[in-house]
Amino acid sequence: MIQLKQSLNYQRKLTFFLKKKSNFRGLFIALFIISLWAISLIFLLLVDIYKLNFWMFCVLIPWQTFLYTGLFITSHDAMHGVVFPKSSKINHLIGRLSLCFYGLLPYDKLLAKHWSHHRNPASQIDPDFHDGKHKSFLAWYFYFMKNYWSWGQIIAITFSYQFVNRILQIPHENLILFWVLPSLLSSLQLFYFGTFIPHSQPIRGYVQPHCAQTIECPVWLSFLTCYHFGYHKEHHENPHLPWWKLPEIYKKGKLLTVDG
């Protein structure tokens, strides 16, 4: 009990210290990700794909997928108010832009659902959780996506696609390979590392109150897989820390486990 209290006190102090250190760093990282995504997408939409070989596609498609994932992670951090804590207006503006670029998703709707997820993880009223029937990866994924997509968004994306193709004369091949495919792959990446693995019921049952488990892996691999979203237990315990600070909490938790 004493060790638990010491651990909790340490976490609170560490969280306060880390939040205090970097108000502008979060904004810089968010703008860097958005800018890199935009520059990369424009370049890839304009490139002559018939001059690319197979191995270049094997690099470019995962690269653009990774940047799409970064857009969503940025919007996720904005929902937690940590992109730019000094100004909620700027913070949420970045979140709205990121979700718009990601897939014309409604920020306010996702904001409400995400905080409902944090308050009621792995429960019947958790909007990210399965319904008790769709527990497998693909079944849960489609059930999950159904809760976040609407016909209005699909129609808007279809019109956007047709505008870019017909008016801006961007070839179908470029649009499918570097716009459509990476965004779909990104949704699978985010769901797998941010929902399916962390919130699937462990053999010994959930640990309350967060019902979240961490994907144990090195920091460099955690970044590549999903911007440290796999450190999910740490995220639920410290929801007001940005994604790039989660490794510090993860490492401290590992040290406390070893010392304990």
mmCIF file of C-alpha atoms in Angstrom:
data_model
loop_
_atom_site.group_PDB
_atom_site.id
_atom_site.type_symbol
_atom_site.label_atom_id
_atom_site.label_comp_id
_atom_site.label_asym_id
_atom_site.label_seq_id
_atom_site.Cartn_x
_atom_site.Cartn_y
_atom_site.Cartn_z
ATOM 1 C CA MET A 1 0.000 0.000 0.000
ATOM 2 C CA ILE A 2 2.823 2.407 0.897
ATOM 3 C CA GLN A 3 4.613 1.579 -2.358
ATOM 4 C CA LEU A 4 1.388 2.193 -4.305
ATOM 5 C CA LYS A 5 0.902 5.613 -2.700
ATOM 6 C CA GLN A 6 4.518 6.537 -3.399
ATOM 7 C CA SER A 7 4.100 5.446 -7.007
ATOM 8 C CA LEU A 8 0.914 7.516 -7.439
ATOM 9 C CA ASN A 9 2.497 10.586 -5.847
ATOM 10 C CA TYR A 10 5.515 10.199 -8.086
ATOM 11 C CA GLN A 11 3.307 9.948 -11.166
ATOM 12 C CA ARG A 12 1.396 13.114 -10.225
ATOM 13 C CA LYS A 13 4.628 15.061 -9.710
ATOM 14 C CA LEU A 14 6.108 13.724 -12.943
ATOM 15 C CA THR A 15 2.944 14.570 -14.892
ATOM 16 C CA PHE A 16 2.946 18.139 -13.537
ATOM 17 C CA PHE A 17 6.627 18.578 -14.329
ATOM 18 C CA LEU A 18 6.323 17.257 -17.869
ATOM 19 C CA LYS A 19 3.263 19.378 -18.628
ATOM 20 C CA LYS A 20 4.987 22.499 -17.350
ATOM 21 C CA LYS A 21 8.052 22.002 -19.538
ATOM 22 C CA SER A 22 6.599 22.332 -23.009
ATOM 23 C CA ASN A 23 3.625 24.451 -23.977
ATOM 24 C CA PHE A 24 5.020 25.420 -27.366
ATOM 25 C CA ARG A 25 6.729 22.142 -28.159
ATOM 26 C CA GLY A 26 3.388 20.407 -28.649
ATOM 27 C CA LEU A 27 2.259 23.082 -31.094
ATOM 28 C CA PHE A 28 5.521 22.831 -33.035
ATOM 29 C CA ILE A 29 5.280 19.031 -33.264
ATOM 30 C CA ALA A 30 1.643 19.221 -34.385
ATOM 31 C CA LEU A 31 2.372 21.798 -37.090
ATOM 32 C CA PHE A 32 5.412 19.811 -38.211
ATOM 33 C CA ILE A 33 3.334 16.632 -38.658
ATOM 34 C CA ILE A 34 0.569 18.469 -40.534
ATOM 35 C CA SER A 35 3.072 20.251 -42.788
ATOM 36 C CA LEU A 36 5.036 17.085 -43.497
ATOM 37 C CA TRP A 37 1.829 15.229 -44.357
ATOM 38 C CA ALA A 38 0.696 18.014 -46.720
ATOM 39 C CA ILE A 39 4.055 18.350 -48.491
ATOM 40 C CA SER A 40 4.368 14.585 -48.853
ATOM 41 C CA LEU A 41 0.815 14.191 -50.164
ATOM 42 C CA ILE A 42 1.205 16.967 -52.749
ATOM 43 C CA PHE A 43 4.470 15.486 -53.962
ATOM 44 C CA LEU A 44 3.035 11.973 -54.206
ATOM 45 C CA LEU A 45 -0.115 13.115 -56.002
ATOM 46 C CA LEU A 46 1.984 14.889 -58.609
ATOM 47 C CA VAL A 47 4.671 12.249 -59.086
ATOM 48 C CA ASP A 48 4.714 10.102 -62.207
ATOM 49 C CA ILE A 49 4.073 6.693 -60.659
ATOM 50 C CA TYR A 50 5.224 4.891 -63.815
ATOM 51 C CA LYS A 51 8.745 6.048 -63.016
ATOM 52 C CA LEU A 52 8.614 4.366 -59.615
ATOM 53 C CA ASN A 53 9.660 0.777 -59.063
ATOM 54 C CA PHE A 54 8.015 -1.790 -56.798
ATOM 55 C CA TRP A 55 10.321 -1.166 -53.828
ATOM 56 C CA MET A 56 9.646 2.550 -53.903
ATOM 57 C CA PHE A 57 5.933 1.836 -53.522
ATOM 58 C CA CYS A 58 6.786 -0.434 -50.584
ATOM 59 C CA VAL A 59 8.366 2.570 -48.882
ATOM 60 C CA LEU A 60 6.110 5.424 -49.998
ATOM 61 C CA ILE A 61 2.745 3.860 -49.121
ATOM 62 C CA PRO A 62 3.746 2.951 -45.516
ATOM 63 C CA TRP A 63 5.371 6.391 -45.223
ATOM 64 C CA GLN A 64 2.175 8.194 -46.171
ATOM 65 C CA THR A 65 0.180 5.845 -43.955
ATOM 66 C CA PHE A 66 2.439 6.767 -41.028
ATOM 67 C CA LEU A 67 1.838 10.473 -41.683
ATOM 68 C CA TYR A 68 -1.926 9.939 -41.822
ATOM 69 C CA THR A 69 -1.687 8.209 -38.456
ATOM 70 C CA GLY A 70 0.217 11.237 -37.190
ATOM 71 C CA LEU A 71 -2.678 13.475 -38.218
ATOM 72 C CA PHE A 72 -5.105 11.478 -36.114
ATOM 73 C CA ILE A 73 -2.730 11.288 -33.152
ATOM 74 C CA THR A 74 -2.411 15.086 -33.355
ATOM 75 C CA SER A 75 -6.190 15.503 -33.252
ATOM 76 C CA HIS A 76 -6.320 13.011 -30.380
ATOM 77 C CA ASP A 77 -3.854 15.095 -28.386
ATOM 78 C CA ALA A 78 -5.924 18.193 -29.144
ATOM 79 C CA MET A 79 -8.937 16.427 -27.627
ATOM 80 C CA HIS A 80 -6.869 16.113 -24.454
ATOM 81 C CA GLY A 81 -5.921 19.782 -24.612
ATOM 82 C CA VAL A 82 -2.178 19.155 -24.886
ATOM 83 C CA VAL A 83 -1.332 20.365 -28.398
ATOM 84 C CA PHE A 84 -1.305 23.960 -27.156
ATOM 85 C CA PRO A 85 -2.407 24.235 -23.509
ATOM 86 C CA LYS A 86 -1.947 28.023 -23.488
ATOM 87 C CA SER A 87 -4.922 28.531 -25.819
ATOM 88 C CA SER A 88 -7.883 26.165 -26.048
ATOM 89 C CA LYS A 89 -9.028 27.886 -29.261
ATOM 90 C CA ILE A 90 -5.737 27.238 -31.036
ATOM 91 C CA ASN A 91 -5.527 23.776 -29.518
ATOM 92 C CA HIS A 92 -8.955 22.748 -30.821
ATOM 93 C CA LEU A 93 -8.376 24.502 -34.152
ATOM 94 C CA ILE A 94 -5.352 22.252 -34.717
ATOM 95 C CA GLY A 95 -7.495 19.272 -33.762
ATOM 96 C CA ARG A 96 -10.236 20.231 -36.207
ATOM 97 C CA LEU A 97 -7.766 20.785 -39.034
ATOM 98 C CA SER A 98 -6.059 17.460 -38.381
ATOM 99 C CA LEU A 99 -9.338 15.521 -38.433
ATOM 100 C CA CYS A 100 -10.523 17.400 -41.514
ATOM 101 C CA PHE A 101 -7.324 16.520 -43.375
ATOM 102 C CA TYR A 102 -7.470 12.961 -42.058
ATOM 103 C CA GLY A 103 -10.925 12.199 -43.399
ATOM 104 C CA LEU A 104 -13.413 15.063 -42.957
ATOM 105 C CA LEU A 105 -14.275 13.726 -39.507
ATOM 106 C CA PRO A 106 -16.366 15.889 -37.105
ATOM 107 C CA TYR A 107 -14.067 17.000 -34.298
ATOM 108 C CA ASP A 108 -16.729 17.904 -31.715
ATOM 109 C CA LYS A 109 -18.499 14.566 -32.153
ATOM 110 C CA LEU A 110 -15.260 12.616 -31.746
ATOM 111 C CA LEU A 111 -14.251 14.789 -28.794
ATOM 112 C CA ALA A 112 -17.401 13.852 -26.869
ATOM 113 C CA LYS A 113 -17.057 10.167 -27.765
ATOM 114 C CA HIS A 114 -13.403 10.037 -26.848
ATOM 115 C CA TRP A 115 -13.949 11.409 -23.371
ATOM 116 C CA SER A 116 -16.855 8.995 -22.958
ATOM 117 C CA HIS A 117 -14.363 6.250 -23.803
ATOM 118 C CA HIS A 118 -11.981 7.479 -21.101
ATOM 119 C CA ARG A 119 -14.742 7.677 -18.494
ATOM 120 C CA ASN A 120 -16.198 4.261 -19.325
ATOM 121 C CA PRO A 121 -13.466 2.089 -20.857
ATOM 122 C CA ALA A 122 -14.375 -1.433 -22.017
ATOM 123 C CA SER A 123 -18.008 -1.054 -20.975
ATOM 124 C CA GLN A 124 -21.367 -1.136 -22.738
ATOM 125 C CA ILE A 125 -21.404 2.658 -22.934
ATOM 126 C CA ASP A 126 -17.838 2.907 -24.259
ATOM 127 C CA PRO A 127 -18.279 4.079 -27.899
ATOM 128 C CA ASP A 128 -14.978 2.410 -28.867
ATOM 129 C CA PHE A 129 -15.783 -0.986 -27.365
ATOM 130 C CA HIS A 130 -17.403 -3.964 -29.076
ATOM 131 C CA ASP A 131 -20.977 -5.028 -28.359
ATOM 132 C CA GLY A 132 -20.077 -8.433 -26.940
ATOM 133 C CA LYS A 133 -20.585 -10.128 -30.300
ATOM 134 C CA HIS A 134 -18.044 -8.446 -32.578
ATOM 135 C CA LYS A 135 -14.911 -9.392 -30.638
ATOM 136 C CA SER A 136 -12.611 -10.511 -33.450
ATOM 137 C CA PHE A 137 -10.297 -7.982 -35.055
ATOM 138 C CA LEU A 138 -12.169 -7.375 -38.315
ATOM 139 C CA ALA A 139 -15.652 -7.631 -36.783
ATOM 140 C CA TRP A 140 -14.726 -5.147 -34.047
ATOM 141 C CA TYR A 141 -13.010 -2.880 -36.581
ATOM 142 C CA PHE A 142 -16.096 -2.595 -38.813
ATOM 143 C CA TYR A 143 -18.355 -2.190 -35.775
ATOM 144 C CA PHE A 144 -16.014 0.534 -34.520
ATOM 145 C CA MET A 145 -15.903 2.344 -37.877
ATOM 146 C CA LYS A 146 -19.676 2.233 -38.215
ATOM 147 C CA ASN A 147 -19.935 4.361 -35.064
ATOM 148 C CA TYR A 148 -17.688 7.076 -36.476
ATOM 149 C CA TRP A 149 -18.634 7.306 -40.144
ATOM 150 C CA SER A 150 -21.733 8.831 -41.699
ATOM 151 C CA TRP A 151 -23.174 9.021 -45.183
ATOM 152 C CA GLY A 152 -22.527 12.770 -45.139
ATOM 153 C CA GLN A 153 -18.801 12.199 -44.697
ATOM 154 C CA ILE A 154 -18.718 9.530 -47.402
ATOM 155 C CA ILE A 155 -20.511 11.827 -49.858
ATOM 156 C CA ALA A 156 -18.188 14.742 -48.991
ATOM 157 C CA ILE A 157 -15.088 12.595 -49.510
ATOM 158 C CA THR A 158 -16.484 11.298 -52.809
ATOM 159 C CA PHE A 159 -17.044 14.853 -54.056
ATOM 160 C CA SER A 160 -13.553 15.835 -52.893
ATOM 161 C CA TYR A 161 -12.068 12.887 -54.755
ATOM 162 C CA GLN A 162 -13.932 13.754 -57.949
ATOM 163 C CA PHE A 163 -12.930 17.419 -57.681
ATOM 164 C CA VAL A 164 -9.236 16.598 -57.281
ATOM 165 C CA ASN A 165 -9.391 14.066 -60.110
ATOM 166 C CA ARG A 166 -11.499 15.975 -62.648
ATOM 167 C CA ILE A 167 -10.743 19.612 -61.909
ATOM 168 C CA LEU A 168 -7.148 19.398 -60.676
ATOM 169 C CA GLN A 169 -6.367 16.542 -63.081
ATOM 170 C CA ILE A 170 -4.740 14.268 -60.504
ATOM 171 C CA PRO A 171 -4.686 10.674 -61.865
ATOM 172 C CA HIS A 172 -6.828 7.989 -60.239
ATOM 173 C CA GLU A 173 -3.728 5.862 -59.652
ATOM 174 C CA ASN A 174 -2.042 8.546 -57.541
ATOM 175 C CA LEU A 175 -5.212 9.261 -55.587
ATOM 176 C CA ILE A 176 -5.847 5.609 -54.781
ATOM 177 C CA LEU A 177 -2.251 4.715 -53.922
ATOM 178 C CA PHE A 178 -1.300 7.800 -51.898
ATOM 179 C CA TRP A 179 -4.586 9.250 -50.622
ATOM 180 C CA VAL A 180 -7.238 6.535 -50.319
ATOM 181 C CA LEU A 181 -5.074 3.516 -49.442
ATOM 182 C CA PRO A 182 -2.882 5.203 -46.779
ATOM 183 C CA SER A 183 -5.914 6.656 -45.007
ATOM 184 C CA LEU A 184 -7.585 3.222 -44.866
ATOM 185 C CA LEU A 185 -4.387 1.507 -43.721
ATOM 186 C CA SER A 186 -3.964 4.202 -41.097
ATOM 187 C CA SER A 187 -7.417 3.473 -39.667
ATOM 188 C CA LEU A 188 -6.437 -0.182 -39.328
ATOM 189 C CA GLN A 189 -3.152 0.795 -37.681
ATOM 190 C CA LEU A 190 -4.848 3.107 -35.197
ATOM 191 C CA PHE A 191 -7.543 0.589 -34.353
ATOM 192 C CA TYR A 192 -5.135 -2.311 -33.888
ATOM 193 C CA PHE A 193 -2.575 -0.517 -31.711
ATOM 194 C CA GLY A 194 -4.922 1.945 -30.010
ATOM 195 C CA THR A 195 -8.081 -0.068 -29.381
ATOM 196 C CA PHE A 196 -8.011 -3.773 -30.240
ATOM 197 C CA ILE A 197 -4.801 -4.809 -28.455
ATOM 198 C CA PRO A 198 -4.971 -2.352 -25.506
ATOM 199 C CA HIS A 199 -8.650 -2.931 -24.732
ATOM 200 C CA SER A 200 -9.151 -6.613 -25.552
ATOM 201 C CA GLN A 201 -9.988 -8.502 -22.375
ATOM 202 C CA PRO A 202 -6.888 -10.115 -20.819
ATOM 203 C CA ILE A 203 -6.994 -13.758 -19.711
ATOM 204 C CA ARG A 204 -7.081 -12.671 -16.075
ATOM 205 C CA GLY A 205 -9.688 -10.008 -16.704
ATOM 206 C CA TYR A 206 -9.549 -6.243 -16.839
ATOM 207 C CA VAL A 207 -7.690 -4.138 -14.309
ATOM 208 C CA GLN A 208 -9.916 -1.307 -13.144
ATOM 209 C CA PRO A 209 -10.458 1.548 -13.576
ATOM 210 C CA HIS A 210 -8.789 2.021 -16.977
ATOM 211 C CA CYS A 211 -9.201 -1.477 -18.447
ATOM 212 C CA ALA A 212 -6.193 -0.787 -20.648
ATOM 213 C CA GLN A 213 -2.991 -2.689 -21.193
ATOM 214 C CA THR A 214 0.297 -1.581 -22.677
ATOM 215 C CA ILE A 215 1.998 -3.135 -25.680
ATOM 216 C CA GLU A 216 5.423 -3.953 -24.289
ATOM 217 C CA CYS A 217 8.010 -2.957 -26.894
ATOM 218 C CA PRO A 218 11.076 -0.708 -27.269
ATOM 219 C CA VAL A 219 10.485 3.027 -27.614
ATOM 220 C CA TRP A 220 11.667 3.168 -31.247
ATOM 221 C CA LEU A 221 9.248 0.388 -32.227
ATOM 222 C CA SER A 222 6.443 1.967 -30.235
ATOM 223 C CA PHE A 223 6.935 5.176 -32.221
ATOM 224 C CA LEU A 224 6.953 3.402 -35.583
ATOM 225 C CA THR A 225 3.896 1.291 -34.834
ATOM 226 C CA CYS A 226 1.601 4.099 -33.707
ATOM 227 C CA TYR A 227 3.281 7.173 -32.171
ATOM 228 C CA HIS A 228 3.456 5.449 -28.764
ATOM 229 C CA PHE A 229 -0.309 4.860 -28.750
ATOM 230 C CA GLY A 230 0.530 1.307 -27.719
ATOM 231 C CA TYR A 231 1.645 2.631 -24.323
ATOM 232 C CA HIS A 232 -2.053 2.717 -23.630
ATOM 233 C CA LYS A 233 -2.150 2.017 -19.923
ATOM 234 C CA GLU A 234 0.188 4.977 -19.453
ATOM 235 C CA HIS A 235 -2.067 7.127 -21.620
ATOM 236 C CA HIS A 236 -5.199 6.291 -19.626
ATOM 237 C CA GLU A 237 -3.392 6.914 -16.365
ATOM 238 C CA ASN A 238 -1.994 10.219 -17.670
ATOM 239 C CA PRO A 239 -4.565 11.503 -20.206
ATOM 240 C CA HIS A 240 -3.169 15.033 -20.137
ATOM 241 C CA LEU A 241 0.245 14.072 -21.456
ATOM 242 C CA PRO A 242 1.030 14.265 -25.208
ATOM 243 C CA TRP A 243 1.994 11.165 -27.163
ATOM 244 C CA TRP A 244 5.688 12.035 -27.255
ATOM 245 C CA LYS A 245 5.948 12.071 -23.446
ATOM 246 C CA LEU A 246 4.452 8.620 -22.906
ATOM 247 C CA PRO A 247 7.819 6.818 -23.241
ATOM 248 C CA GLU A 248 9.086 8.690 -20.165
ATOM 249 C CA ILE A 249 6.142 7.445 -18.119
ATOM 250 C CA TYR A 250 6.523 3.958 -19.583
ATOM 251 C CA LYS A 251 10.215 3.802 -18.641
ATOM 252 C CA LYS A 252 9.551 5.124 -15.133
ATOM 253 C CA GLY A 253 6.825 2.503 -14.701
ATOM 254 C CA LYS A 254 9.216 -0.248 -15.771
ATOM 255 C CA LEU A 255 11.799 0.963 -13.276
ATOM 256 C CA LEU A 256 9.231 1.074 -10.479
ATOM 257 C CA THR A 257 8.142 -2.490 -11.349
ATOM 258 C CA VAL A 258 11.725 -3.717 -11.225
ATOM 259 C CA ASP A 259 12.473 -1.883 -7.976
ATOM 260 C CA GLY A 260 9.232 -3.163 -6.446
#
